[in-house]
Coordinates of C-alpha atoms and ligand atoms in Angstrom, one line a residue:
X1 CA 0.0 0.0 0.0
X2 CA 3.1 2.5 0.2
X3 CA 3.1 3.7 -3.3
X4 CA -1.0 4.8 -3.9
X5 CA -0.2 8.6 -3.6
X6 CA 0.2 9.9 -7.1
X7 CA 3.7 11.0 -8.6
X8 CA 2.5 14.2 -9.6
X9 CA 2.2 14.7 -5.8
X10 CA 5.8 13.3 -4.7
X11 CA 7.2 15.8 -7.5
X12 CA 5.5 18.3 -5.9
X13 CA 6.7 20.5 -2.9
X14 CA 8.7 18.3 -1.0
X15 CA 10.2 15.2 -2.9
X16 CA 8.0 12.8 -0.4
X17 CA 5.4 12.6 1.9
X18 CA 5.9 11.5 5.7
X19 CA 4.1 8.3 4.8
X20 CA 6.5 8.1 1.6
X21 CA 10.1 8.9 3.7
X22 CA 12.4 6.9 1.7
X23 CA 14.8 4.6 3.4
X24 CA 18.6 5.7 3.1
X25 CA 21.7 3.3 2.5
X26 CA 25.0 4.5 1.8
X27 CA 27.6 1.7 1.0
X28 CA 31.1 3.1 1.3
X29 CA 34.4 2.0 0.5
X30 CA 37.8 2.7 1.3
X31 CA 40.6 3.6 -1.7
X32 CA 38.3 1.9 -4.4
X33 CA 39.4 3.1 -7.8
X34 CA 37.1 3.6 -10.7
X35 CA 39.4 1.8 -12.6
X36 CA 38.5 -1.4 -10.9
X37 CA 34.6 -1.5 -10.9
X38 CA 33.7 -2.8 -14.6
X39 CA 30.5 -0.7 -14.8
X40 CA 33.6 2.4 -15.7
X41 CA 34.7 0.0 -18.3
X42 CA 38.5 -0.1 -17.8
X43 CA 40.6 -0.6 -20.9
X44 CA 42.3 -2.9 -18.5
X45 CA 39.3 -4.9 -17.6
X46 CA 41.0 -5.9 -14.5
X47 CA 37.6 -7.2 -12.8
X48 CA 33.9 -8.2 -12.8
X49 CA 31.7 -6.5 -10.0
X50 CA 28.1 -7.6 -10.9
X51 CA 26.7 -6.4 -7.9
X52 CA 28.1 -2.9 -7.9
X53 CA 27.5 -2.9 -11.8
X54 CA 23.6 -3.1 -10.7
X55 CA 23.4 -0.3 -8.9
X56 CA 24.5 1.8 -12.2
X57 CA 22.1 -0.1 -14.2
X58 CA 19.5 0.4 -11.8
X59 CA 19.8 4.1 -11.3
X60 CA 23.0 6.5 -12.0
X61 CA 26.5 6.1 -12.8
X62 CA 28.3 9.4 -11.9
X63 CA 31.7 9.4 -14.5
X64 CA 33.2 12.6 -13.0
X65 CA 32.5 12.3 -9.1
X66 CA 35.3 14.6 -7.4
X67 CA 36.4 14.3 -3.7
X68 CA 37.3 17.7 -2.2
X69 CA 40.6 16.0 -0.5
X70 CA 41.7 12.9 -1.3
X71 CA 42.5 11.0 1.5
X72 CA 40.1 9.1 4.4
X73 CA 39.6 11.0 7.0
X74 CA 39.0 14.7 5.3
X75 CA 36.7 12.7 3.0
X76 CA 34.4 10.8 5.7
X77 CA 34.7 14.3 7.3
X78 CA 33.0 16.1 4.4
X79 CA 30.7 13.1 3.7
X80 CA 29.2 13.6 7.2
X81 CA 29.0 17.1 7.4
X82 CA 28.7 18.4 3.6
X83 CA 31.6 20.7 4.2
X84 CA 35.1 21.2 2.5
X85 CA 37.9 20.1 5.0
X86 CA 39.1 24.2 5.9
X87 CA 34.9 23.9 7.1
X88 CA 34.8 21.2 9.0
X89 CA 38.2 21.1 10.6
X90 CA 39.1 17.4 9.8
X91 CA 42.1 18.5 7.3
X92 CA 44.4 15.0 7.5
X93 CA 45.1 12.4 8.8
X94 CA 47.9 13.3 11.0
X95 CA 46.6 15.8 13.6
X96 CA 43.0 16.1 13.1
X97 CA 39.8 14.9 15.4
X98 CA 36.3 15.4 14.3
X99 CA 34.5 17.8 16.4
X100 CA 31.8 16.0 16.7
X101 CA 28.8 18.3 17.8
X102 CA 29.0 19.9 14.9
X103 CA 25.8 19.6 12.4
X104 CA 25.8 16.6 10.2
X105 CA 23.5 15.1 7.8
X106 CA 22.6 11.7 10.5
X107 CA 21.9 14.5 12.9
X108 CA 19.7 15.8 10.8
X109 CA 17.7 12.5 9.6
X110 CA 17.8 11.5 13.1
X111 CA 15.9 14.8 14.5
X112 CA 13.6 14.1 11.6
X113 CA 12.7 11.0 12.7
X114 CA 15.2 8.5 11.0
X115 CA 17.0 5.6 13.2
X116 CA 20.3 6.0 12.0
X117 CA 22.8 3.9 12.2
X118 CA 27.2 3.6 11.1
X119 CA 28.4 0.2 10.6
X120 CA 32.5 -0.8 9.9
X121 CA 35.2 1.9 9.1
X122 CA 34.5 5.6 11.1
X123 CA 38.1 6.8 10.8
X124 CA 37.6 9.9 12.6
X125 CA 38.9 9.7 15.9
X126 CA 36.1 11.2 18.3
X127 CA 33.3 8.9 19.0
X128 CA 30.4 8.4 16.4
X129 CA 27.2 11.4 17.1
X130 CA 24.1 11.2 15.4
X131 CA 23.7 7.1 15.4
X132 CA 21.4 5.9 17.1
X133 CA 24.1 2.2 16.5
X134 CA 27.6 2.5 15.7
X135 CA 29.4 -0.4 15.6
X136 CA 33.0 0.5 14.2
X137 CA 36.4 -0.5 13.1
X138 CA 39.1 1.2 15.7
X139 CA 41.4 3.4 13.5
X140 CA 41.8 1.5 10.3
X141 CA 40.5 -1.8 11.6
X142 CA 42.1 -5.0 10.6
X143 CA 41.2 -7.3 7.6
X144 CA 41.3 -10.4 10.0
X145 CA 39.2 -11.2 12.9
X146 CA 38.4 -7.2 13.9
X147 CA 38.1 -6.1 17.1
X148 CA 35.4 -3.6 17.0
X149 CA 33.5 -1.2 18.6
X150 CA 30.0 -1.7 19.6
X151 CA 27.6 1.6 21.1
X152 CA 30.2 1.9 23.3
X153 CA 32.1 -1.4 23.9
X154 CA 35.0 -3.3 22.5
X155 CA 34.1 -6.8 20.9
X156 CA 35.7 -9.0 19.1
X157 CA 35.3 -10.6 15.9
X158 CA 36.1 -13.9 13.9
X159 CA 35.9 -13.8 10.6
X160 CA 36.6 -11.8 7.5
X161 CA 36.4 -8.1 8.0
X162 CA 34.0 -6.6 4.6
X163 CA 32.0 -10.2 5.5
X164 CA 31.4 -9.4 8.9
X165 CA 30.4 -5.1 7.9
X166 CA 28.3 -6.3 5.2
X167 CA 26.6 -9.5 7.6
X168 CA 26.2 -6.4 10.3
X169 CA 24.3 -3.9 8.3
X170 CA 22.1 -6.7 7.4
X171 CA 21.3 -7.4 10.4
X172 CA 20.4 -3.9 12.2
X173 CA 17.8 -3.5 8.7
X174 CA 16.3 -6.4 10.3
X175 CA 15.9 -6.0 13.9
X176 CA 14.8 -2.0 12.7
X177 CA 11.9 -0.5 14.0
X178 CA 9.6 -1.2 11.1
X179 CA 7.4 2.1 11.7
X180 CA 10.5 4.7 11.1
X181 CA 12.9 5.3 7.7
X182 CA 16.5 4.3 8.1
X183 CA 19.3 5.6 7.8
X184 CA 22.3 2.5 7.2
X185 CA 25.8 3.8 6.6
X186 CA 27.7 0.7 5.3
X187 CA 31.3 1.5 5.5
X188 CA 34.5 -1.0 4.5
X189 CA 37.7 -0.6 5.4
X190 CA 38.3 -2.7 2.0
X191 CA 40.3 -2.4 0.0
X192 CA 42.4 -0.4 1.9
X193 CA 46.2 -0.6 2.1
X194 CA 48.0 -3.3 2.6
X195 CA 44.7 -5.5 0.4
X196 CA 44.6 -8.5 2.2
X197 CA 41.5 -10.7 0.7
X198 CA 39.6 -12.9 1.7
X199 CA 40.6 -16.8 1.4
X200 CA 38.2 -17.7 -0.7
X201 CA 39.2 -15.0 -3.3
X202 CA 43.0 -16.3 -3.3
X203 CA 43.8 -17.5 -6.6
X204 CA 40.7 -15.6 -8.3
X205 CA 43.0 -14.6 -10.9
X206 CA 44.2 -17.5 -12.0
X207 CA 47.7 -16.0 -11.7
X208 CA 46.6 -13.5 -14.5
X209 CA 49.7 -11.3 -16.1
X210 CA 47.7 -7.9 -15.8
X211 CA 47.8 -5.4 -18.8
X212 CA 50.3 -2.4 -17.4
X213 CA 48.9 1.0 -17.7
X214 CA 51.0 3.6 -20.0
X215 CA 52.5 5.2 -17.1
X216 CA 53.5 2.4 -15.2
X217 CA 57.6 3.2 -15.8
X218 CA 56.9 6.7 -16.0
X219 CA 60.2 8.9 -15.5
X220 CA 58.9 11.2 -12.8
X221 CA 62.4 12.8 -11.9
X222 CA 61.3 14.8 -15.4
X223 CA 58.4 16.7 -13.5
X224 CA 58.2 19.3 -11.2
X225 CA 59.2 18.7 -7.9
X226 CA 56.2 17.7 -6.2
X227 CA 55.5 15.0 -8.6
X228 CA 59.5 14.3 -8.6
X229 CA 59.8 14.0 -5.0
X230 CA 57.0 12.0 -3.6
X231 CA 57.2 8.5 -1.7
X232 CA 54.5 6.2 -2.9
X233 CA 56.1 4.5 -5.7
X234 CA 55.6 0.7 -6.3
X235 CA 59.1 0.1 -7.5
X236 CA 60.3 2.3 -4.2
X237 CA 57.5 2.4 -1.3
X238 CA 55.9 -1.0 -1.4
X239 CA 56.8 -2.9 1.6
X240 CA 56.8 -6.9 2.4
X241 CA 52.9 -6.8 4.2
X242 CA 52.3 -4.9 0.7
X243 CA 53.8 -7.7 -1.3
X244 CA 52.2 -10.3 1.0
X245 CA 55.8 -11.8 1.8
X246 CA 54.6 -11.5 5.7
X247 CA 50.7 -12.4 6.9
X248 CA 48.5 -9.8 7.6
X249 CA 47.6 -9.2 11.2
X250 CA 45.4 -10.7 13.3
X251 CA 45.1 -14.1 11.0
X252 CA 44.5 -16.9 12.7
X253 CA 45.8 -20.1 12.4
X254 CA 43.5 -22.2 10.9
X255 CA 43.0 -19.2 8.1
X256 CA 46.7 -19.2 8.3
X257 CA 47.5 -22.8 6.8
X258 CA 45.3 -22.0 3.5
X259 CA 47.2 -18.4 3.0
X260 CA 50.6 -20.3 3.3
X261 CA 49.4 -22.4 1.1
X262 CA 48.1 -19.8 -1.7
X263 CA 51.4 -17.5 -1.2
X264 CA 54.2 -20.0 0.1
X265 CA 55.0 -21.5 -3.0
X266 CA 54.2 -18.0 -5.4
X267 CA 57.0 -16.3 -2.9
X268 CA 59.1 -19.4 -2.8
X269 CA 59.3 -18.8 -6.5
X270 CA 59.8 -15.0 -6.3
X271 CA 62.7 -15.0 -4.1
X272 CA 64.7 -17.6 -6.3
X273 CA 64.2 -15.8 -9.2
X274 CA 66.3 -12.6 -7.6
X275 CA 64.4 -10.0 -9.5
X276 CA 65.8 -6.2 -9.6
X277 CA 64.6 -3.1 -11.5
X278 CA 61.5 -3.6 -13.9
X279 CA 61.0 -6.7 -13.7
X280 CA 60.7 -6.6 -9.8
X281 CA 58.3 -3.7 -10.2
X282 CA 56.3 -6.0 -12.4
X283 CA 56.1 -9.0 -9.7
X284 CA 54.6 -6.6 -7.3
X285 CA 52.2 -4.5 -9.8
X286 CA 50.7 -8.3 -10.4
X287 CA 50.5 -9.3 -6.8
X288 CA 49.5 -5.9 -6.0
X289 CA 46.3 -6.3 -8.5
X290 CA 45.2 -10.0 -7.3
X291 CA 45.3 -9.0 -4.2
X292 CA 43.6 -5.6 -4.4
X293 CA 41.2 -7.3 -6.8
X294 CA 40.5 -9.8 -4.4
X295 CA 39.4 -7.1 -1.9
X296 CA 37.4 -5.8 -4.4
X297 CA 35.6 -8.5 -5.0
X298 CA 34.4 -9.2 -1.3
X299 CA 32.9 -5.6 -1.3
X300 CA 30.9 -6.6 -4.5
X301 CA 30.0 -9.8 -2.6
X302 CA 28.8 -7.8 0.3
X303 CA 26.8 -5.5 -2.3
X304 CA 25.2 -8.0 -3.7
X305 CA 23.8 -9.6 -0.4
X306 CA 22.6 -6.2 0.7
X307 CA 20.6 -5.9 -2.7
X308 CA 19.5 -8.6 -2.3
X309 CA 18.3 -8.4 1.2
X310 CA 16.4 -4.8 0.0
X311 CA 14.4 -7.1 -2.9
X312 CA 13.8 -9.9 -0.3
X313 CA 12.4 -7.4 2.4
X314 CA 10.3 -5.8 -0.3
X315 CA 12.5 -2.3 0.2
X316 CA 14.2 -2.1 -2.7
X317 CA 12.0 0.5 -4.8
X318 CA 11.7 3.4 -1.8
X319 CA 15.0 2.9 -0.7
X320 CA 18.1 5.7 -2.1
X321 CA 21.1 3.6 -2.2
X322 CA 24.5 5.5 -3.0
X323 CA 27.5 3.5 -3.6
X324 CA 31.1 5.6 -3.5
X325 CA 34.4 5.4 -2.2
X326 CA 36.2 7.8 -0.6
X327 CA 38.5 8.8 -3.0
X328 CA 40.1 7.1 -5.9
X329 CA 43.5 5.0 -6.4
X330 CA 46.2 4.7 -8.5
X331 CA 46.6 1.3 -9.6
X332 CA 50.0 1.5 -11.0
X333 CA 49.7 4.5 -13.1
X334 CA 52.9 7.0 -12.9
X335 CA 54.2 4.2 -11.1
X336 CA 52.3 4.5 -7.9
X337 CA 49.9 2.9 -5.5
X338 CA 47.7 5.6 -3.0
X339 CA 46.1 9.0 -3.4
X340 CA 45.7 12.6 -2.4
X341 CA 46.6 14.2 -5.7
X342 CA 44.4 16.4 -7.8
X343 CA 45.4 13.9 -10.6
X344 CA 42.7 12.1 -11.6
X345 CA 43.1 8.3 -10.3
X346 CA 42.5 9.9 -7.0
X347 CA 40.6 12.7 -7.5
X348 CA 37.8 10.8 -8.9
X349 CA 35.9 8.4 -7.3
X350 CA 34.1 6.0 -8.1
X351 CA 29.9 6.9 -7.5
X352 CA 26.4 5.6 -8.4
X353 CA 23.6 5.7 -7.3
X354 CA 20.2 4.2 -7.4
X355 CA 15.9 5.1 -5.9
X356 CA 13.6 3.0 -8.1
X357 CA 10.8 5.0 -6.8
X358 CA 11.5 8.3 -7.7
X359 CA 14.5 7.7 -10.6
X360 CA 15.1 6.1 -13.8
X361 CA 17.5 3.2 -14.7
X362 CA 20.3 2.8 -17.0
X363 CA 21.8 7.0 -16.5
X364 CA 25.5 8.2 -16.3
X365 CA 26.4 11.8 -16.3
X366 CA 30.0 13.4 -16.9
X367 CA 28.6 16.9 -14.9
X368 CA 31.0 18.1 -11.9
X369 CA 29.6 15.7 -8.6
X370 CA 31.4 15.3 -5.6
X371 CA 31.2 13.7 -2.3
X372 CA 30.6 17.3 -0.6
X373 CA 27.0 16.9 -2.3
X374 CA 25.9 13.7 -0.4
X375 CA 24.8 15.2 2.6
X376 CA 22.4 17.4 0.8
X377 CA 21.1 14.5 -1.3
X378 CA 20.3 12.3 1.7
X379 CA 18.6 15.5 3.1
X380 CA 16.5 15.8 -0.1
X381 CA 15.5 12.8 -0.4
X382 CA 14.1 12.8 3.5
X383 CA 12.5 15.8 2.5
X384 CA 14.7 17.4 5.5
X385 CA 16.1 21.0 4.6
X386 CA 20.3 21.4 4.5
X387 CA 22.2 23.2 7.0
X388 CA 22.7 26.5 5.2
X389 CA 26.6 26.5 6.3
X390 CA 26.7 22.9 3.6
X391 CA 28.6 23.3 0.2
X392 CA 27.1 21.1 -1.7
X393 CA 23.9 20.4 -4.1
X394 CA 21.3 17.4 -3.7
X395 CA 22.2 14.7 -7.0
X396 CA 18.7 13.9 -6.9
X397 CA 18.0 15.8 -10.4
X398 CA 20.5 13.4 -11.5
X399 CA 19.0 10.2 -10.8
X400 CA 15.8 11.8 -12.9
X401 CA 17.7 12.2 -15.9
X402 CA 18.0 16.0 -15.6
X403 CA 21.0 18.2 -15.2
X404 CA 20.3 21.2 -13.4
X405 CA 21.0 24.8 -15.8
X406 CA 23.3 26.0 -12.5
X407 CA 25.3 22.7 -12.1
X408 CA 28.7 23.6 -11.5
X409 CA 31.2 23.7 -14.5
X410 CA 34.4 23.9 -11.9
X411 CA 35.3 22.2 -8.9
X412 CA 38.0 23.2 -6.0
X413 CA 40.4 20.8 -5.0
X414 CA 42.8 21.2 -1.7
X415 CA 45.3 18.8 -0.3
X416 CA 47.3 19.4 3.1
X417 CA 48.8 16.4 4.8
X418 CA 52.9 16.8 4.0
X419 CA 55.5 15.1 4.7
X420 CA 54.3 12.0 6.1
X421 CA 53.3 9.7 4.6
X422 CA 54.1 9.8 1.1
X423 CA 55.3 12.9 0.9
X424 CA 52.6 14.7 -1.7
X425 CA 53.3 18.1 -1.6
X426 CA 50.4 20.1 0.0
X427 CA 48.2 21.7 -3.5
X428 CA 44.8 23.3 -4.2
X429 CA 43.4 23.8 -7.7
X430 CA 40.6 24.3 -10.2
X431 CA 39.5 21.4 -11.9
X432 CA 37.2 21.8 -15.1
X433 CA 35.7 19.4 -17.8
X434 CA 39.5 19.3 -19.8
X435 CA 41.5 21.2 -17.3
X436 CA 43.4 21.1 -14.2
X437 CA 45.6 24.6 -12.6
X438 CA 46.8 23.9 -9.2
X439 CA 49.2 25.5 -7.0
X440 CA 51.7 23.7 -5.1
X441 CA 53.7 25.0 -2.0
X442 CA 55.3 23.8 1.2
X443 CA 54.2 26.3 4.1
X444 CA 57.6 27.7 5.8
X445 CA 57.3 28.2 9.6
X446 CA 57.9 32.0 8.8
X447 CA 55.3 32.3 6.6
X448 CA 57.1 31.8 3.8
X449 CA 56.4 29.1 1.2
X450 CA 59.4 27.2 -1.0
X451 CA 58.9 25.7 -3.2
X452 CA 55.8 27.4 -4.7
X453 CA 54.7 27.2 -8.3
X454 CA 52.2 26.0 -10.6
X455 CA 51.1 23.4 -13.0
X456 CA 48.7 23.4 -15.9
X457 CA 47.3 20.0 -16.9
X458 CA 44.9 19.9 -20.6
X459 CA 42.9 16.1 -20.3
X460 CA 42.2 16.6 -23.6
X461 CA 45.3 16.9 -25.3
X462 CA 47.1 14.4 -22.3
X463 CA 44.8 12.4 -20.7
X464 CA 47.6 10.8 -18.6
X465 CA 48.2 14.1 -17.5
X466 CA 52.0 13.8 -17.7
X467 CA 52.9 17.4 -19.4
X468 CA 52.8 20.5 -17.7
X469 CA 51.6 23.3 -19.8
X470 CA 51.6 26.6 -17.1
X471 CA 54.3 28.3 -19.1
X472 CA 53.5 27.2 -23.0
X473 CA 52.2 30.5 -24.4
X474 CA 49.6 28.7 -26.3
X475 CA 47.5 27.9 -22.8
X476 CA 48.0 32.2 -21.1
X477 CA 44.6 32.9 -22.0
X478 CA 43.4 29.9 -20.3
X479 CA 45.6 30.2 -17.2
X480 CA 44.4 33.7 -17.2
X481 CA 41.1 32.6 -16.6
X482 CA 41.4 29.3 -14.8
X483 CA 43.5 31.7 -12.1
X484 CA 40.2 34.0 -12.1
X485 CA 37.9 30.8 -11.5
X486 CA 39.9 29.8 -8.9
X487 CA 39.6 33.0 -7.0
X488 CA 36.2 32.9 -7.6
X489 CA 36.0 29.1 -6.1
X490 CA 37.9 30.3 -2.8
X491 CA 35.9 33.1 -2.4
X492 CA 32.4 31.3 -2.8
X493 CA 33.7 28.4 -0.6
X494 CA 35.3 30.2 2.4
X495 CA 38.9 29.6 1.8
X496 CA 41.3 31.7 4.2
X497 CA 43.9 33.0 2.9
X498 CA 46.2 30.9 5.8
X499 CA 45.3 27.8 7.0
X500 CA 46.5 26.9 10.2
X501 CA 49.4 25.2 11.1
X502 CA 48.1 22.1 12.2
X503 CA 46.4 21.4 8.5
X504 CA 49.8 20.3 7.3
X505 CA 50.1 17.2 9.5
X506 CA 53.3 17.0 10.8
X507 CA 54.6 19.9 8.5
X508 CA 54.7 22.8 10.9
X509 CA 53.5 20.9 14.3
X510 CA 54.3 17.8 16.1
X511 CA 51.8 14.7 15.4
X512 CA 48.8 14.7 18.0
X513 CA 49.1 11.1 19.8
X514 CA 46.1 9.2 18.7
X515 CA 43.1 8.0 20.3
X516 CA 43.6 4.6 19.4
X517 CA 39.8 4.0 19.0
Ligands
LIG601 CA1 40.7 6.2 1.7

């Protein structure tokens, strides 16, 4: 009996009725690049995600969804509140707490009358506000046999870890109070750094040579120096846990003797065979992809058994589900692994969408999205209205087919955390449709910056975005006007002129000592 009131009258005024409040489920993940989700179509076709893929059918596939700074912490932090980082405070990953009695989008939902509820990786430090369940990963949680915490109280876990988040969200739909919308935030830590899968994804490759992207033995001592002096290189950065020559923590040993007996022999091999330069790089690009793949895989798993759960329960059709990741990855391009730049591997993530009820199947769009524009979706789709202090705009037109005439045709991008880890250089920059100006700079404690200086990148003419063009003549008139966008950008968005010092990380002041939880 839910869906007798007319369309015409959900269209109208608010986008639902109280009777009508659709339920909301965000499934998250953590460093999933677009390049691995086959619903992109990857020239590499690395992987199959069915599950994921059905979400895009189903509803939306956003091709140009932007994060406003690409690492976890900043992003769950604007996810949360709808709020660039210099907004909501949570800048990196090295000094920064979320305050959390600030206004969020679950505060909102829940004062409207939504349970709400977080379930896996939180990431933030503080304690989760605005659930009415949290049952979370401490810090980045573990891929084996988690210990978690539960409203409150540490418990402990056997099993694999994105089995166990997507078995939990399950779960609390269940034992819901059946007269209320929901809220469900789904959150993985997979496939996170250091991509440890699950056992019965070992091998799911059949030890597959993967295709190398163009970059993959890029010379980067040839760029500028940010690009030129950054640590998160697979030939140079990778470590053994990365290569899977040590177990992951927290394995036990029954799940133990069937790793050993996937990777013994494969590393037996590897270390007789004394590999150096490219070909070394090559071994761990491949076991880099299976494995990463294989993490990959459990998520779409753990999609699919939430889908299905929605059909099952009859809740599919009024219920908003957003899929995203919060940020993108490099998969071996310019030789790396990780994130954080405005390039766009990790820029980009990957996004869709899906509300049978009020949207149509089978869309993608290429317009300027970001994850700054969840929180006002969510609130749109509750009919609940945004905090004005939020910066971004409800998708909702999107998953109608329409593209609003204001959408935006540029998007800001700003990166702090410096030097550790990876040693990016801090950056903030204007992207557009073909273009990319950005600004780096390392923050001097005299309030000074060295180096400082700028980059042009045109997608169209390089979509690997290896070729600075700032100082070619040809692009003047569009730096000229990229620089005036930009100002424009800061200025709409709030940007101070100085950040403080603690938004570098460990740059300009000691790392705070962690709540471990
Ligand atoms: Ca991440």
């Amino acid at each position: 009996m839910r869906y007798l009131v007319p369309l015409v009258a959900l269209f109208a005024a608010s986008p639902v009725r109280a009777a009508e409040k659709p339920n909301l489920v965000f499934i998250f993940t953590d460093d999933h690049a677009y390049q691995a989700l086959s619903a992109y179509g990857d020239p590499r076709k690395l992987l199959d995600t069915p599950n994921l893929d059905r979400i895009a059918k189903e509803g939306c596939r956003f091709d140009r969804a932007l994060v406003p700074n690409s690492i976890c912490g900043p992003s769950r932090a604007t996810i949360l509140t709808g709020k660039y980082s210099h907004r909501n405070g949570f800048y990196n990953n090295t000094n920064s707490r979320f305050d959390g009695t600030q206004v969020t989008f679950p505060k909102l939902l829940q004062k409207a009358g939504y349970q709400t509820a977080i379930i896996g990786k939180w990431h933030l430090i503080s304690e989760p506000t605005g659930f009415d369940h949290w049952h979370i990963l401490p810090g980045q949680g573990i891929y084996y046999n988690p210990p978690m915490i539960k409203d409150g109280q540490r418990v402990q876990h056997t099993g694999y870890t994105t089995d166990l988040i997507g078995d939990f969200s399950i779960e609390w739909i269940k034992k819901r109070d059946k007269t209320k919308p929901f809220l469900l935030m789904s959150q993985h830590k997979a496939p996170h750094r250091e991509w440890s899968p699950p056992l019965r994804h070992l091998g799911h490759d059949k030890d597959r040579k993967y295709p190398e992207p163009e970059t993959l033995f890029e010379d980067l001592s040839k760029r500028g120096p940010a690009v030129a002096e950054q640590d998160m290189t697979i030939e140079k950065t990778f470590s053994q846990l990365d290569a899977k020559l040590v177990a992951p923590p927290g394995i036990n040993a029954e799940q133990l003797k069937e790793w050993n007996a996937y990777y013994e022999p494969r590393n037996k091999a590897f270390r007789e065979a004394k590999l150096e330069g490219k070909e070394l790089t090559r071994w761990r690009y491949n076991r880099y992809m299976h494995d990463y793949l294989g993490c990959v895989k459990a998520v779409d798993d753990a999609v699919g058994k939430l889908l299905k759960f929605l059909d099952d329960e009859g809740l599919a059709k009024n219920t908003l589900v957003v899929y995203c990741s919060d940020q993108g990855f490099y998969l071996g391009e310019h030789g790396w692994f990780d994130k954080r730049w405005v390039f766009e591997e990790s820029v980009r993530t990957p996004m869709l969408a899906r509300w049978p009820a009020m949207g149509k199947a089978g869309l993608s769009t290429s317009s300027l999205v970001s994850t700054v524009d969840i929180a006002q979706t969510f609130l749109d789709a509750a009919g609940v209205p945004a905090d004005p202090e939020m910066q971004g705009k409800s998708l909702l037109p999107f998953l109608k087919g329409e593209t609003p005439k204001d959408w935006r045709k540029s998007f800001y991008y700003e990166y702090f955390e410096y030097p550790a880890p990876h040693k990016v250089m801090p950056h903030y920059g204007v992207v557009t449709d073909r273009y990319k100006l950005v600004r780096f700079y390392v923050p001097k404690p005299d309030g000074t910056n060295s180096p400082d200086y700028w980059e042009l990148y045109d997608r169209q003419a390089d979509p690997n975005e290896t070729k600075n063009v700032y100082a070619d003549p040809k692009y003047a008139e569009t730096v000229k006007e990229l620089r005036a966008e930009l100002d424009k950008l800061r200025n709409d968005l709030k940007v101070p002129a100085a950040h403080p010092k603690e938004a570098f990380g460990s740059l300009l002041m000691p790392p705070k000592k962690k709540n471990k939880e």
